Every structure is written in structure tokens, then in C-alpha cells.
Amino acid sequence: MTSEPLDQLETRDAAALDGVLIAGGGIGGLATALALSKRGIASTVLERRWVFGDDGAGIQIGPNGTRILEQLGAAPFLRARAMTPDALRVLDAANASELATFPLGRWMASRHGAPYWVAHRRDVHSALYSAAEREPLITIKMGFGVGVVRDKEKRVFAQGPDGELVSGEALIAADGAWSALRLRTFGGGLPNFTGKTAARTVIPIDDVPEALHRTEVHLWLGPDVHVVHYPVSSGHAVAIVAIFNDTRIANDWSTPRDRSWIAARTQGFAPPLRDLLARPEQWRSWPLLALPKRPKFAVGRTALLGDAAHPVLPFLAQGGVMALEDAVVIANALAAHPGDPARAFKSYEKQRRARVGRVARASRMNGRIYHLAGPLAAARNYALARITPERFMGRFDWLYGWKPPGSA
Ligand SMILES: Cc1cc2nc3c(=O)[nH]c(=O)nc-3n(C[C@H](O)[C@H](O)[C@H](O)COP(=O)(O)OP(=O)(O)OC[C@H]3O[C@@H](n4cnc5c(N)ncnc54)[C@H](O)[C@@H]3O)c2cc1C
């Protein structure tokens, strides 16, 4: 673990907190706190920000994620705001022809025993936050950006920006794709730009052309580009994400973009799609990142979780859901090895590595398929038109049918 400048500090002056420290109060951090509380384990979430912002746009949550939200007590809040899309409708971005329609809604729920939801990311976060706030075993400390961490004498010490020092039995770093804690302790290197940028926005339903007022996930495919949109916020709004090839990385995260930026990238699109993409006044762009090397997920009494451990590309809509799965697995591991977090974290790493690796590979493959051009795109479209919808969706049973090891 990092030894400076904490070595010079009197760790005995640290506030000794019960249970586990969690650095980061995003989807992964809050879900972990809730999963631990379900196993009777106390935790303190240390969040860098003073208030949670309105960041993010839409998020799709497959049955492997909604099942967990249910277990964590976050589903009732979200159920009123999330939408259950009937289908995934795949269209050609150039001419708006329908390439295929695959079942979601009732089909997913009956096949996997949990629904497929689409929601505003803010609503997912609020659902977790309000469940965590009601839980006596969880403390949330805002404005505590974890700087230095030290694993020493059966405690883990974490220092905040103003020198405040706390300690817990273990520490889980859930500090997101740009994780500073990963770099210092777990390896993996600095994230690289993948050559693709995602532009995201949410607009009121009244601003969406009427032909697209459908409770479906729309997926538009074009050469080196795809666009996804779906209703969120109880149907009052629509979340849109467009992913393009890009030659340079924006030098900041979540860059505001205006209409002209998107218009320059949507020439050649069919009129209904161009029309939709011309409606939002503001977009935010995210460079898509990949780690040059796989970091460790466990080092002594510290562990890495969520995007900090595995920032998967969004072509399978599973990054946040992987953080939910991580949360349940790490909580179960800590409950199975009381007093031995290092062993628990090794077990967590062992259980998660193959799964997140498979999801990351499937996501990269989806990205390649989505962005095909020329004869390869024609072959993809031919195959999409031929495969039966149920057979196609059945190929993702391994993904959506996941349950925590040992559960029924
Ligand atoms: C374009 C796009 C589309 C996506 N679509 C989907 C989708 O449809 N479905 C899906 O499941 N996922 C999707 N994702 C991925 C999903 O948003 C992320 O995987 C998820 O938010 C990761 O959660 P996290 O808690 O690991 O990290 P984050 O949400 O990044 O949270 C990290 C938290 O840690 C805090 N923090 C940072 N540093 C520190 C520190 N030093 N100390 C304390 N706190 C700190 C931050 O302020 C933040 O609150 C998408 C991502 C992108 C880019």
C-alpha cells in the first residue's frame, strides 16, 4: 500500500469506524454498502463530492441487475420511474428500415424471473441512495475524497483532503473509471482512449417526434456509429446516446456539446433519426476508455470494485450492472470470512474475474458488429433478419440469467 505521507501521520489519531470503508458513493459504492448491510456488516461510504449531481443520462438494467436492486431494497423507488421496454428494435441509420425486433418486456421477465428496465441514471442512483440513507448500518460521509490509503496492523486508514483520518476493518475502492486508488495500489495503468466517443442527453418526451413515442429500446446502426434511445422518467423523457468514432480525446470528462457538434456527425442519417438528434439543445460527450492492463481486484485488506476495477465499454449496457453484481459478491465473501477481509477479497477476485472478462469481451464484440460498414454490414443485416428473435435473445442467457454463486 501507499506509505506516504501517511507513514508520518499518527494513525492512532484516526477516527476508528465500524466495519468497512467504501471510497466512492456511485452505483457500485452505494450498492456495496446496501449488500453489506443485508449481511449485517456496517460500512461508511466516503464520497468525494459534497452533493450528488445530475450526471449521466439513461441506463439499461438487465434482469441480472434488477434482481439485485430488488434484493437491496432499491426497486420500489425505481419501479415508479423506470420503464419496461417491450422490445429492442434494430434499425438501419441510413434509411430507417427495420432490421430486426427482439423481445424484452414480458419475455425477459418470464425467462429470467426479473424485469428489463430502462431508467434515468439519476433515478437509479437516487434509489440506491434513499435505500442506503434508511439503513442504520450505513453512514455516508460527503466531501471526503480519499487520498492516501494505508493497510496497517489489521486496520485500513484513509485520509481525506484536509488531513482528516479514518480507519476501518477493510477498504473497498469504488471510485470510478478514473480511479486514483487503482493507480496507486492495484495497477492497471492509466485509461487509454479507445477512439470512440459517446454523446448523451435526456429530452422531454414532447420534444421527441411522435413516430418514436414507443416503449422500446431503439438501436440504429451505421458505419462506425450507433444510436440508442429509450423512454425514462416514467415515460416523461427520452434518453439518447450516440457513439461515434473520434480521432481525439476530449481533455476533460463529460464535455458539454451543442447541436452543431452532433449535427456534423449525423449527416447521411435517415430523416427521422436526424430529426430526433437535432432536437436536444445540449449534449455531453464521454470518451470511451479501456485499461492497458488488468488491475488486481484485491490487495490485502483493500479491494477494487465497479468501473474502477473494470471499466467495460457500453456496447452491452452492462457497466453499472457489473458494479451491482460485484457488490453482492463482495458482501457475500466478507460475510463468509468474518474477520479475514484479505481472504474474502481474494475470493471475490476469483469469483468476478472470469465473469467481467467475458462481459468485456462480449461488449467489445458487440461494438465491432454495431459499427460494421459495407459488405460486412450487409451480412450482419441479413443474419439479423434470419435469426428467430427468441433464439437471438437466448444467446444472452449467460448474461441476464446470472445469480450470485450459491443463491437459488
Ligand atoms: C455512454 C455510456 C453508457 C452507459 N450505459 C450503461 C447502461 O446502459 N447500463 C449499465 O449498466 N451501465 C452503463 N454504463 C456504465 C455505468 O454508467 C458505469 O459502469 C457505472 O456508473 C459505474 O459505477 P461506479 O460506482 O463503479 O463508478 P461511478 O459511477 O463513476 O462512481 C464513482 C464515485 O466515486 C466518487 N469518487 C471518485 N474518486 C473518489 C475518491 N478519491 N474518494 C471518494 N470518492 C471518489 C465519484 O465522485 C463517484 O461518485 C454506461 C457508461 C457510458 C459511458
CSV table of C-alpha atoms and ligand atoms in Angstrom, one decimal:
chain,number,residue,atom,x,y,z
A,1,MET,CA,0.0,0.0,0.0
A,2,THR,CA,1.0,3.6,-0.4
A,3,SER,CA,3.1,4.7,2.5
A,4,GLU,CA,3.5,8.4,2.1
A,5,PRO,CA,2.7,10.8,3.6
A,6,LEU,CA,0.6,8.6,5.9
A,7,ASP,CA,3.6,7.0,7.4
A,8,GLN,CA,4.4,10.3,9.0
A,9,LEU,CA,0.9,10.6,10.5
A,10,GLU,CA,-0.1,9.3,13.8
A,11,THR,CA,-2.6,6.6,12.7
A,12,ARG,CA,-3.7,6.3,16.3
A,13,ASP,CA,-5.4,9.7,15.9
A,14,ALA,CA,-7.6,8.3,13.2
A,15,ALA,CA,-11.4,8.0,13.9
A,16,ALA,CA,-12.0,4.3,14.2
A,17,LEU,CA,-15.2,3.5,12.2
A,18,ASP,CA,-17.1,0.3,12.4
A,19,GLY,CA,-16.9,-2.1,9.6
A,20,VAL,CA,-15.8,-1.4,6.0
A,21,LEU,CA,-14.8,1.8,4.4
A,22,ILE,CA,-16.1,2.3,0.8
A,23,ALA,CA,-14.4,5.0,-1.3
A,24,GLY,CA,-16.9,6.4,-3.8
A,25,GLY,CA,-20.7,6.7,-3.5
A,26,GLY,CA,-21.7,5.9,-7.1
A,27,ILE,CA,-23.8,3.0,-8.2
A,28,GLY,CA,-21.1,0.5,-7.1
A,29,GLY,CA,-20.3,2.1,-3.7
A,30,LEU,CA,-23.9,2.5,-2.6
A,31,ALA,CA,-24.9,-1.0,-3.8
A,32,THR,CA,-21.9,-2.4,-1.9
A,33,ALA,CA,-23.0,-0.6,1.3
A,34,LEU,CA,-26.5,-2.0,0.9
A,35,ALA,CA,-25.3,-5.5,0.2
A,36,LEU,CA,-23.1,-5.4,3.3
A,37,SER,CA,-26.0,-4.2,5.4
A,38,LYS,CA,-28.1,-7.1,4.2
A,39,ARG,CA,-25.3,-9.4,5.6
A,40,GLY,CA,-25.2,-7.4,8.9
A,41,ILE,CA,-22.0,-5.6,8.1
A,42,ALA,CA,-21.6,-1.9,8.9
A,43,SER,CA,-19.9,0.4,6.4
A,44,THR,CA,-19.1,4.1,5.8
A,45,VAL,CA,-19.3,5.4,2.3
A,46,LEU,CA,-16.7,8.2,1.7
A,47,GLU,CA,-17.8,10.3,-1.2
A,48,ARG,CA,-15.6,13.0,-2.7
A,49,ARG,CA,-18.5,15.2,-3.9
A,50,TRP,CA,-20.4,17.4,-1.4
A,51,VAL,CA,-23.7,16.8,-3.3
A,52,PHE,CA,-24.6,14.2,-5.9
A,53,GLY,CA,-25.1,15.9,-9.3
A,54,ASP,CA,-27.4,15.2,-12.2
A,55,ASP,CA,-24.7,13.4,-14.1
A,56,GLY,CA,-25.3,10.6,-16.6
A,57,ALA,CA,-28.2,10.1,-18.9
A,58,GLY,CA,-30.0,6.8,-19.5
A,59,ILE,CA,-29.1,3.4,-18.2
A,60,GLN,CA,-30.4,0.0,-19.2
A,61,ILE,CA,-30.6,-2.6,-16.4
A,62,GLY,CA,-30.9,-6.2,-17.5
A,63,PRO,CA,-32.6,-8.9,-15.2
A,64,ASN,CA,-29.2,-9.6,-13.7
A,65,GLY,CA,-29.2,-6.1,-12.3
A,66,THR,CA,-32.9,-5.6,-11.5
A,67,ARG,CA,-32.8,-8.8,-9.4
A,68,ILE,CA,-30.1,-7.2,-7.3
A,69,LEU,CA,-31.9,-3.9,-7.0
A,70,GLU,CA,-34.8,-5.8,-5.6
A,71,GLN,CA,-32.7,-7.7,-3.1
A,72,LEU,CA,-31.1,-4.4,-2.0
A,73,GLY,CA,-34.4,-2.7,-1.4
A,74,ALA,CA,-33.9,-0.1,-4.2
A,75,ALA,CA,-36.5,-1.5,-6.5
A,76,PRO,CA,-39.7,0.1,-5.0
A,77,PHE,CA,-38.3,3.6,-5.5
A,78,LEU,CA,-37.2,2.8,-9.0
A,79,ARG,CA,-40.2,0.9,-10.2
A,80,ALA,CA,-42.3,4.0,-10.3
A,81,ARG,CA,-39.7,5.8,-12.5
A,82,ALA,CA,-38.1,3.1,-14.7
A,83,MET,CA,-39.8,1.8,-17.9
A,84,THR,CA,-40.1,-1.8,-19.0
A,85,PRO,CA,-39.5,-1.7,-22.8
A,86,ASP,CA,-41.5,-4.2,-24.8
A,87,ALA,CA,-38.7,-4.8,-27.4
A,88,LEU,CA,-35.4,-4.0,-28.8
A,89,ARG,CA,-36.0,-2.5,-32.3
A,90,VAL,CA,-32.9,-2.5,-34.6
A,91,LEU,CA,-32.9,0.0,-37.5
A,92,ASP,CA,-30.6,1.0,-40.3
A,93,ALA,CA,-29.4,4.5,-39.5
A,94,ALA,CA,-29.1,5.3,-43.3
A,95,ASN,CA,-32.6,4.5,-44.4
A,96,ALA,CA,-34.7,3.8,-41.2
A,97,SER,CA,-35.6,0.3,-42.4
A,98,GLU,CA,-36.3,-2.1,-39.6
A,99,LEU,CA,-33.6,-4.8,-39.4
A,100,ALA,CA,-35.0,-6.9,-36.5
A,101,THR,CA,-37.1,-6.8,-33.3
A,102,PHE,CA,-36.2,-8.7,-30.2
A,103,PRO,CA,-38.4,-9.3,-27.2
A,104,LEU,CA,-37.6,-7.6,-23.9
A,105,GLY,CA,-40.6,-6.8,-21.5
A,106,ARG,CA,-42.6,-9.8,-20.6
A,107,TRP,CA,-40.3,-12.3,-22.4
A,108,MET,CA,-37.3,-11.2,-20.3
A,109,ALA,CA,-39.3,-11.2,-17.1
A,110,SER,CA,-40.6,-14.7,-17.6
A,111,ARG,CA,-37.3,-16.1,-18.9
A,112,HIS,CA,-35.2,-14.7,-16.2
A,113,GLY,CA,-37.6,-14.0,-13.3
A,114,ALA,CA,-36.8,-10.3,-13.2
A,115,PRO,CA,-37.6,-7.4,-15.5
A,116,TYR,CA,-35.5,-5.5,-18.0
A,117,TRP,CA,-35.6,-1.8,-17.1
A,118,VAL,CA,-34.5,1.4,-18.7
A,119,ALA,CA,-34.1,4.5,-16.4
A,120,HIS,CA,-32.5,7.8,-15.9
A,121,ARG,CA,-29.2,7.1,-14.3
A,122,ARG,CA,-30.0,9.7,-11.6
A,123,ASP,CA,-33.1,7.7,-10.6
A,124,VAL,CA,-31.0,4.5,-10.2
A,125,HIS,CA,-28.5,6.4,-8.1
A,126,SER,CA,-31.3,8.1,-6.0
A,127,ALA,CA,-33.0,4.7,-5.5
A,128,LEU,CA,-29.8,3.3,-4.0
A,129,TYR,CA,-29.1,6.5,-2.0
A,130,SER,CA,-32.5,6.6,-0.4
A,131,ALA,CA,-32.4,2.9,0.5
A,132,ALA,CA,-28.9,3.5,2.0
A,133,GLU,CA,-30.0,6.5,3.9
A,134,ARG,CA,-32.7,4.5,5.7
A,135,GLU,CA,-30.2,1.7,6.7
A,136,PRO,CA,-28.8,2.1,10.2
A,137,LEU,CA,-25.7,0.1,9.3
A,138,ILE,CA,-24.7,2.6,6.6
A,139,THR,CA,-23.0,6.0,7.1
A,140,ILE,CA,-22.5,8.3,4.2
A,141,LYS,CA,-19.8,10.9,4.6
A,142,MET,CA,-19.9,13.5,1.8
A,143,GLY,CA,-16.9,15.8,0.8
A,144,PHE,CA,-14.4,13.1,1.8
A,145,GLY,CA,-12.2,12.5,-1.3
A,146,VAL,CA,-10.0,9.6,-0.2
A,147,GLY,CA,-6.4,10.5,-0.9
A,148,VAL,CA,-3.9,8.2,0.8
A,149,VAL,CA,-4.8,4.7,1.9
A,150,ARG,CA,-2.7,2.6,4.3
A,151,ASP,CA,-3.2,-1.1,5.3
A,152,LYS,CA,-1.6,-1.3,8.7
A,153,GLU,CA,-2.0,-3.6,11.7
A,154,LYS,CA,-5.3,-5.1,10.9
A,155,ARG,CA,-6.9,-1.7,10.0
A,156,VAL,CA,-7.1,0.3,6.8
A,157,PHE,CA,-6.6,4.0,7.1
A,158,ALA,CA,-7.9,6.5,4.7
A,159,GLN,CA,-7.0,10.2,4.6
A,160,GLY,CA,-9.3,12.9,3.3
A,161,PRO,CA,-8.2,16.1,1.5
A,162,ASP,CA,-8.0,18.2,4.7
A,163,GLY,CA,-6.0,15.6,6.5
A,164,GLU,CA,-9.0,14.0,8.3
A,165,LEU,CA,-8.1,10.4,9.0
A,166,VAL,CA,-10.5,7.5,9.5
A,167,SER,CA,-9.9,3.8,9.8
A,168,GLY,CA,-12.0,0.6,9.1
A,169,GLU,CA,-11.6,-3.1,9.0
A,170,ALA,CA,-11.2,-3.0,5.2
A,171,LEU,CA,-11.5,-0.6,2.3
A,172,ILE,CA,-13.3,-1.1,-1.0
A,173,ALA,CA,-12.3,1.4,-3.7
A,174,ALA,CA,-15.4,2.1,-5.9
A,175,ASP,CA,-14.1,5.4,-7.2
A,176,GLY,CA,-15.0,5.0,-10.8
A,177,ALA,CA,-13.2,4.7,-14.2
A,178,TRP,CA,-10.6,7.4,-13.4
A,179,SER,CA,-9.9,5.7,-10.0
A,180,ALA,CA,-6.8,7.3,-8.4
A,181,LEU,CA,-6.8,4.4,-5.8
A,182,ARG,CA,-6.5,1.8,-8.6
A,183,LEU,CA,-3.4,3.5,-10.0
A,184,ARG,CA,-1.7,3.8,-6.6
A,185,THR,CA,-2.5,0.3,-5.3
A,186,PHE,CA,-3.9,-2.2,-7.8
A,187,GLY,CA,-2.1,-1.5,-11.1
A,188,GLY,CA,-3.8,-1.4,-14.5
A,189,GLY,CA,-2.2,1.8,-15.7
A,190,LEU,CA,-3.9,5.0,-16.9
A,191,PRO,CA,-7.0,4.5,-19.1
A,192,ASN,CA,-6.5,4.8,-22.8
A,193,PHE,CA,-8.8,6.4,-25.3
A,194,THR,CA,-10.4,3.7,-27.5
A,195,GLY,CA,-11.1,6.0,-30.5
A,196,LYS,CA,-14.8,6.2,-29.7
A,197,THR,CA,-16.8,8.9,-28.0
A,198,ALA,CA,-20.3,8.7,-26.6
A,199,ALA,CA,-22.7,11.7,-26.7
A,200,ARG,CA,-25.6,11.5,-24.3
A,201,THR,CA,-28.6,13.5,-23.4
A,202,VAL,CA,-32.1,13.3,-22.0
A,203,ILE,CA,-35.0,15.3,-23.5
A,204,PRO,CA,-38.7,15.7,-22.6
A,205,ILE,CA,-41.0,13.3,-24.5
A,206,ASP,CA,-42.8,16.2,-26.0
A,207,ASP,CA,-39.7,17.1,-27.9
A,208,VAL,CA,-39.5,13.6,-29.5
A,209,PRO,CA,-41.0,13.1,-32.9
A,210,GLU,CA,-44.3,11.3,-32.4
A,211,ALA,CA,-43.3,8.3,-34.6
A,212,LEU,CA,-40.7,7.5,-32.0
A,213,HIS,CA,-43.1,7.6,-28.9
A,214,ARG,CA,-42.7,3.8,-28.3
A,215,THR,CA,-41.9,1.9,-25.1
A,216,GLU,CA,-39.0,0.2,-26.9
A,217,VAL,CA,-35.2,0.4,-27.0
A,218,HIS,CA,-34.3,1.7,-30.4
A,219,LEU,CA,-30.9,0.8,-31.8
A,220,TRP,CA,-29.8,2.5,-35.0
A,221,LEU,CA,-26.8,1.0,-36.8
A,222,GLY,CA,-24.5,2.8,-39.2
A,223,PRO,CA,-20.8,2.6,-40.3
A,224,ASP,CA,-18.7,3.5,-37.3
A,225,VAL,CA,-21.7,4.7,-35.4
A,226,HIS,CA,-24.7,3.6,-33.5
A,227,VAL,CA,-27.5,5.5,-31.7
A,228,VAL,CA,-29.7,4.1,-28.8
A,229,HIS,CA,-32.8,5.8,-27.3
A,230,TYR,CA,-35.5,4.7,-24.9
A,231,PRO,CA,-38.1,6.3,-22.6
A,232,VAL,CA,-37.1,7.1,-19.0
A,233,SER,CA,-38.6,9.1,-16.0
A,234,SER,CA,-42.0,7.3,-16.0
A,235,GLY,CA,-42.2,8.0,-19.8
A,236,HIS,CA,-41.9,11.8,-19.5
A,237,ALA,CA,-38.4,11.8,-21.1
A,238,VAL,CA,-36.2,10.0,-23.6
A,239,ALA,CA,-32.6,9.2,-23.1
A,240,ILE,CA,-30.4,9.2,-26.2
A,241,VAL,CA,-26.8,8.0,-26.6
A,242,ALA,CA,-24.8,8.2,-29.9
A,243,ILE,CA,-21.4,6.5,-30.1
A,244,PHE,CA,-19.1,7.7,-32.9
A,245,ASN,CA,-15.5,7.1,-34.0
A,246,ASP,CA,-13.5,10.0,-32.9
A,247,THR,CA,-9.9,11.0,-33.6
A,248,ARG,CA,-9.0,12.8,-30.5
A,249,ILE,CA,-9.9,12.5,-26.8
A,250,ALA,CA,-11.6,15.5,-25.2
A,251,ASN,CA,-9.3,16.6,-22.5
A,252,ASP,CA,-12.0,16.6,-19.9
A,253,TRP,CA,-14.7,14.2,-18.7
A,254,SER,CA,-18.4,14.8,-19.6
A,255,THR,CA,-17.8,17.7,-22.0
A,256,PRO,CA,-20.9,19.9,-22.9
A,257,ARG,CA,-21.6,19.9,-26.7
A,258,ASP,CA,-24.1,21.9,-28.7
A,259,ARG,CA,-26.4,20.9,-31.6
A,260,SER,CA,-23.8,21.7,-34.2
A,261,TRP,CA,-21.3,19.2,-32.8
A,262,ILE,CA,-23.8,16.4,-33.2
A,263,ALA,CA,-25.2,17.6,-36.5
A,264,ALA,CA,-21.8,17.5,-38.1
A,265,ARG,CA,-21.7,13.8,-37.1
A,266,THR,CA,-25.1,12.8,-38.3
A,267,GLN,CA,-25.1,13.8,-41.9
A,268,GLY,CA,-26.2,10.9,-44.0
A,269,PHE,CA,-28.7,9.6,-41.4
A,270,ALA,CA,-32.3,8.9,-42.3
A,271,PRO,CA,-34.6,11.9,-41.7
A,272,PRO,CA,-36.4,10.5,-38.6
A,273,LEU,CA,-33.1,9.9,-36.9
A,274,ARG,CA,-31.6,13.2,-38.0
A,275,ASP,CA,-34.7,14.9,-36.8
A,276,LEU,CA,-34.6,13.3,-33.4
A,277,LEU,CA,-30.9,14.1,-32.9
A,278,ALA,CA,-31.5,17.7,-33.9
A,279,ARG,CA,-34.0,18.2,-31.1
A,280,PRO,CA,-31.7,18.3,-28.0
A,281,GLU,CA,-30.0,21.7,-27.4
A,282,GLN,CA,-27.3,20.2,-25.1
A,283,TRP,CA,-25.3,17.0,-25.2
A,284,ARG,CA,-22.5,15.7,-23.1
A,285,SER,CA,-19.7,13.7,-24.5
A,286,TRP,CA,-17.7,11.0,-22.9
A,287,PRO,CA,-14.5,9.5,-24.3
A,288,LEU,CA,-14.7,5.7,-24.1
A,289,LEU,CA,-11.8,4.3,-22.2
A,290,ALA,CA,-10.0,1.0,-21.7
A,291,LEU,CA,-7.3,0.0,-19.3
A,292,PRO,CA,-3.9,-1.1,-20.9
A,293,LYS,CA,-3.6,-3.9,-18.3
A,294,ARG,CA,-5.9,-5.7,-15.9
A,295,PRO,CA,-5.5,-4.4,-12.4
A,296,LYS,CA,-5.6,-6.7,-9.3
A,297,PHE,CA,-9.1,-6.6,-7.7
A,298,ALA,CA,-7.7,-7.4,-4.2
A,299,VAL,CA,-4.6,-6.3,-2.3
A,300,GLY,CA,-4.5,-7.2,1.4
A,301,ARG,CA,-7.5,-5.7,3.2
A,302,THR,CA,-8.3,-3.5,0.2
A,303,ALA,CA,-10.4,-4.3,-2.9
A,304,LEU,CA,-11.4,-2.6,-6.2
A,305,LEU,CA,-14.9,-2.7,-7.5
A,306,GLY,CA,-17.1,-1.4,-10.3
A,307,ASP,CA,-15.7,0.8,-13.1
A,308,ALA,CA,-12.6,1.3,-11.0
A,309,ALA,CA,-11.8,-2.4,-11.5
A,310,HIS,CA,-13.2,-3.0,-15.0
A,311,PRO,CA,-14.5,0.0,-17.0
A,312,VAL,CA,-16.3,-2.1,-19.6
A,313,LEU,CA,-17.4,-0.4,-22.9
A,314,PRO,CA,-21.1,0.4,-23.1
A,315,PHE,CA,-22.0,-1.8,-26.1
A,316,LEU,CA,-23.7,-4.3,-24.0
A,317,ALA,CA,-25.2,-1.8,-21.5
A,318,GLN,CA,-23.7,-3.7,-18.5
A,319,GLY,CA,-21.1,-1.4,-16.8
A,320,GLY,CA,-23.4,-0.4,-13.9
A,321,VAL,CA,-24.9,-3.8,-13.7
A,322,MET,CA,-21.4,-5.3,-13.3
A,323,ALA,CA,-20.9,-3.0,-10.3
A,324,LEU,CA,-24.2,-4.3,-8.8
A,325,GLU,CA,-23.0,-7.9,-9.3
A,326,ASP,CA,-19.6,-7.0,-7.7
A,327,ALA,CA,-21.4,-5.5,-4.7
A,328,VAL,CA,-23.3,-8.7,-3.9
A,329,VAL,CA,-20.4,-11.0,-4.4
A,330,ILE,CA,-18.0,-8.9,-2.3
A,331,ALA,CA,-20.6,-8.7,0.5
A,332,ASN,CA,-21.2,-12.4,0.5
A,333,ALA,CA,-17.4,-13.0,0.5
A,334,LEU,CA,-16.9,-10.7,3.6
A,335,ALA,CA,-19.8,-12.5,5.3
A,336,ALA,CA,-18.3,-15.9,4.6
A,337,HIS,CA,-14.9,-14.9,6.0
A,338,PRO,CA,-15.6,-12.9,9.2
A,339,GLY,CA,-12.5,-11.1,10.5
A,340,ASP,CA,-10.5,-12.0,7.4
A,341,PRO,CA,-11.1,-9.4,4.7
A,342,ALA,CA,-7.9,-10.3,2.8
A,343,ARG,CA,-9.2,-13.8,2.3
A,344,ALA,CA,-12.7,-12.5,1.5
A,345,PHE,CA,-11.3,-10.2,-1.2
A,346,LYS,CA,-9.2,-12.9,-2.8
A,347,SER,CA,-12.4,-15.0,-3.0
A,348,TYR,CA,-14.3,-12.0,-4.5
A,349,GLU,CA,-11.5,-11.5,-7.1
A,350,LYS,CA,-11.6,-15.2,-8.0
A,351,GLN,CA,-15.4,-15.2,-8.5
A,352,ARG,CA,-15.5,-12.0,-10.5
A,353,ARG,CA,-12.6,-12.1,-12.9
A,354,ALA,CA,-13.9,-14.5,-15.5
A,355,ARG,CA,-17.4,-13.0,-15.4
A,356,VAL,CA,-16.3,-9.4,-16.0
A,357,GLY,CA,-13.8,-10.5,-18.6
A,358,ARG,CA,-16.5,-12.3,-20.5
A,359,VAL,CA,-18.8,-9.3,-20.4
A,360,ALA,CA,-15.9,-7.0,-21.5
A,361,ARG,CA,-15.2,-9.3,-24.5
A,362,ALA,CA,-18.8,-9.6,-25.5
A,363,SER,CA,-19.2,-5.8,-25.2
A,364,ARG,CA,-16.2,-5.2,-27.5
A,365,MET,CA,-17.6,-7.7,-30.0
A,366,ASN,CA,-21.0,-6.0,-30.0
A,367,GLY,CA,-19.2,-2.7,-30.7
A,368,ARG,CA,-17.5,-4.2,-33.7
A,369,ILE,CA,-20.7,-5.7,-35.0
A,370,TYR,CA,-22.7,-2.5,-34.4
A,371,HIS,CA,-20.2,-0.4,-36.3
A,372,LEU,CA,-19.6,-2.6,-39.4
A,373,ALA,CA,-19.7,-1.0,-42.9
A,374,GLY,CA,-20.1,-2.1,-46.5
A,375,PRO,CA,-20.5,-5.9,-47.3
A,376,LEU,CA,-19.9,-6.9,-43.7
A,377,ALA,CA,-22.8,-4.7,-42.5
A,378,ALA,CA,-25.0,-6.2,-45.2
A,379,ALA,CA,-24.1,-9.7,-44.0
A,380,ARG,CA,-24.9,-8.6,-40.4
A,381,ASN,CA,-28.3,-7.3,-41.5
A,382,TYR,CA,-29.0,-10.5,-43.4
A,383,ALA,CA,-28.2,-12.6,-40.3
A,384,LEU,CA,-30.3,-10.3,-38.1
A,385,ALA,CA,-33.3,-10.7,-40.4
A,386,ARG,CA,-32.9,-14.5,-40.4
A,387,ILE,CA,-32.4,-15.4,-36.8
A,388,THR,CA,-35.6,-16.0,-34.7
A,389,PRO,CA,-35.9,-13.3,-32.0
A,390,GLU,CA,-36.1,-15.9,-29.2
A,391,ARG,CA,-33.1,-17.7,-30.4
A,392,PHE,CA,-31.1,-14.5,-30.6
A,393,MET,CA,-32.1,-13.4,-27.1
A,394,GLY,CA,-31.4,-16.9,-25.8
A,395,ARG,CA,-27.7,-16.4,-26.7
A,396,PHE,CA,-27.6,-13.9,-23.8
A,397,ASP,CA,-28.9,-16.3,-21.1
A,398,TRP,CA,-25.4,-16.5,-19.6
A,399,LEU,CA,-25.5,-12.7,-19.1
A,400,TYR,CA,-29.1,-12.0,-17.9
A,401,GLY,CA,-29.6,-15.3,-16.0
A,402,TRP,CA,-26.7,-14.6,-13.7
A,403,LYS,CA,-27.3,-15.1,-10.0
A,404,PRO,CA,-24.8,-14.7,-7.1
A,405,PRO,CA,-22.9,-18.0,-6.7
A,406,GLY,CA,-24.6,-20.1,-4.0
A,407,SER,CA,-28.1,-18.5,-4.5
A,408,ALA,CA,-31.1,-20.4,-5.6
B,1,LIG,C1,-22.1,6.2,-22.7
B,1,LIG,C2,-22.3,5.2,-21.5
B,1,LIG,C3,-23.5,4.5,-21.4
B,1,LIG,C4,-23.6,3.6,-20.4
B,1,LIG,N1,-24.8,2.8,-20.4
B,1,LIG,C5,-24.9,1.9,-19.4
B,1,LIG,C6,-26.1,1.0,-19.4
B,1,LIG,O1,-27.0,1.2,-20.2
B,1,LIG,N2,-26.2,0.1,-18.4
B,1,LIG,C7,-25.2,-0.1,-17.4
B,1,LIG,O2,-25.3,-1.0,-16.6
B,1,LIG,N3,-24.1,0.7,-17.4
B,1,LIG,C8,-23.9,1.7,-18.4
B,1,LIG,N4,-22.8,2.5,-18.4
B,1,LIG,C9,-21.8,2.3,-17.3
B,1,LIG,C10,-22.2,2.8,-16.0
B,1,LIG,O3,-22.6,4.2,-16.0
B,1,LIG,C11,-21.0,2.7,-15.0
B,1,LIG,O4,-20.5,1.4,-15.2
B,1,LIG,C12,-21.3,2.9,-13.5
B,1,LIG,O5,-21.8,4.2,-13.3
B,1,LIG,C13,-20.1,2.6,-12.7
B,1,LIG,O6,-20.4,2.8,-11.3
B,1,LIG,P1,-19.2,3.0,-10.3
B,1,LIG,O7,-19.9,3.2,-9.0
B,1,LIG,O8,-18.3,1.9,-10.4
B,1,LIG,O9,-18.5,4.4,-10.7
B,1,LIG,P2,-19.0,5.9,-10.7
B,1,LIG,O10,-20.5,5.9,-11.1
B,1,LIG,O11,-18.1,6.6,-11.6
B,1,LIG,O12,-18.9,6.4,-9.2
B,1,LIG,C14,-17.7,6.7,-8.6
B,1,LIG,C15,-17.9,7.6,-7.4
B,1,LIG,O13,-16.7,7.7,-6.7
B,1,LIG,C16,-16.5,9.1,-6.4
B,1,LIG,N5,-15.1,9.3,-6.2
B,1,LIG,C17,-14.1,9.4,-7.2
B,1,LIG,N6,-12.9,9.5,-6.6
B,1,LIG,C18,-13.1,9.4,-5.3
B,1,LIG,C19,-12.2,9.4,-4.2
B,1,LIG,N7,-10.9,9.5,-4.3
B,1,LIG,N8,-12.7,9.4,-2.9
B,1,LIG,C20,-14.1,9.3,-2.7
B,1,LIG,N9,-15.0,9.3,-3.7
B,1,LIG,C21,-14.5,9.3,-5.0
B,1,LIG,C22,-17.2,9.8,-7.5
B,1,LIG,O14,-17.5,11.2,-7.2
B,1,LIG,C23,-18.4,9.0,-7.8
B,1,LIG,O15,-19.5,9.3,-7.0
B,1,LIG,C24,-22.6,3.4,-19.4
B,1,LIG,C25,-21.5,4.2,-19.5
B,1,LIG,C26,-21.3,5.1,-20.5
B,1,LIG,C27,-20.0,5.9,-20.6
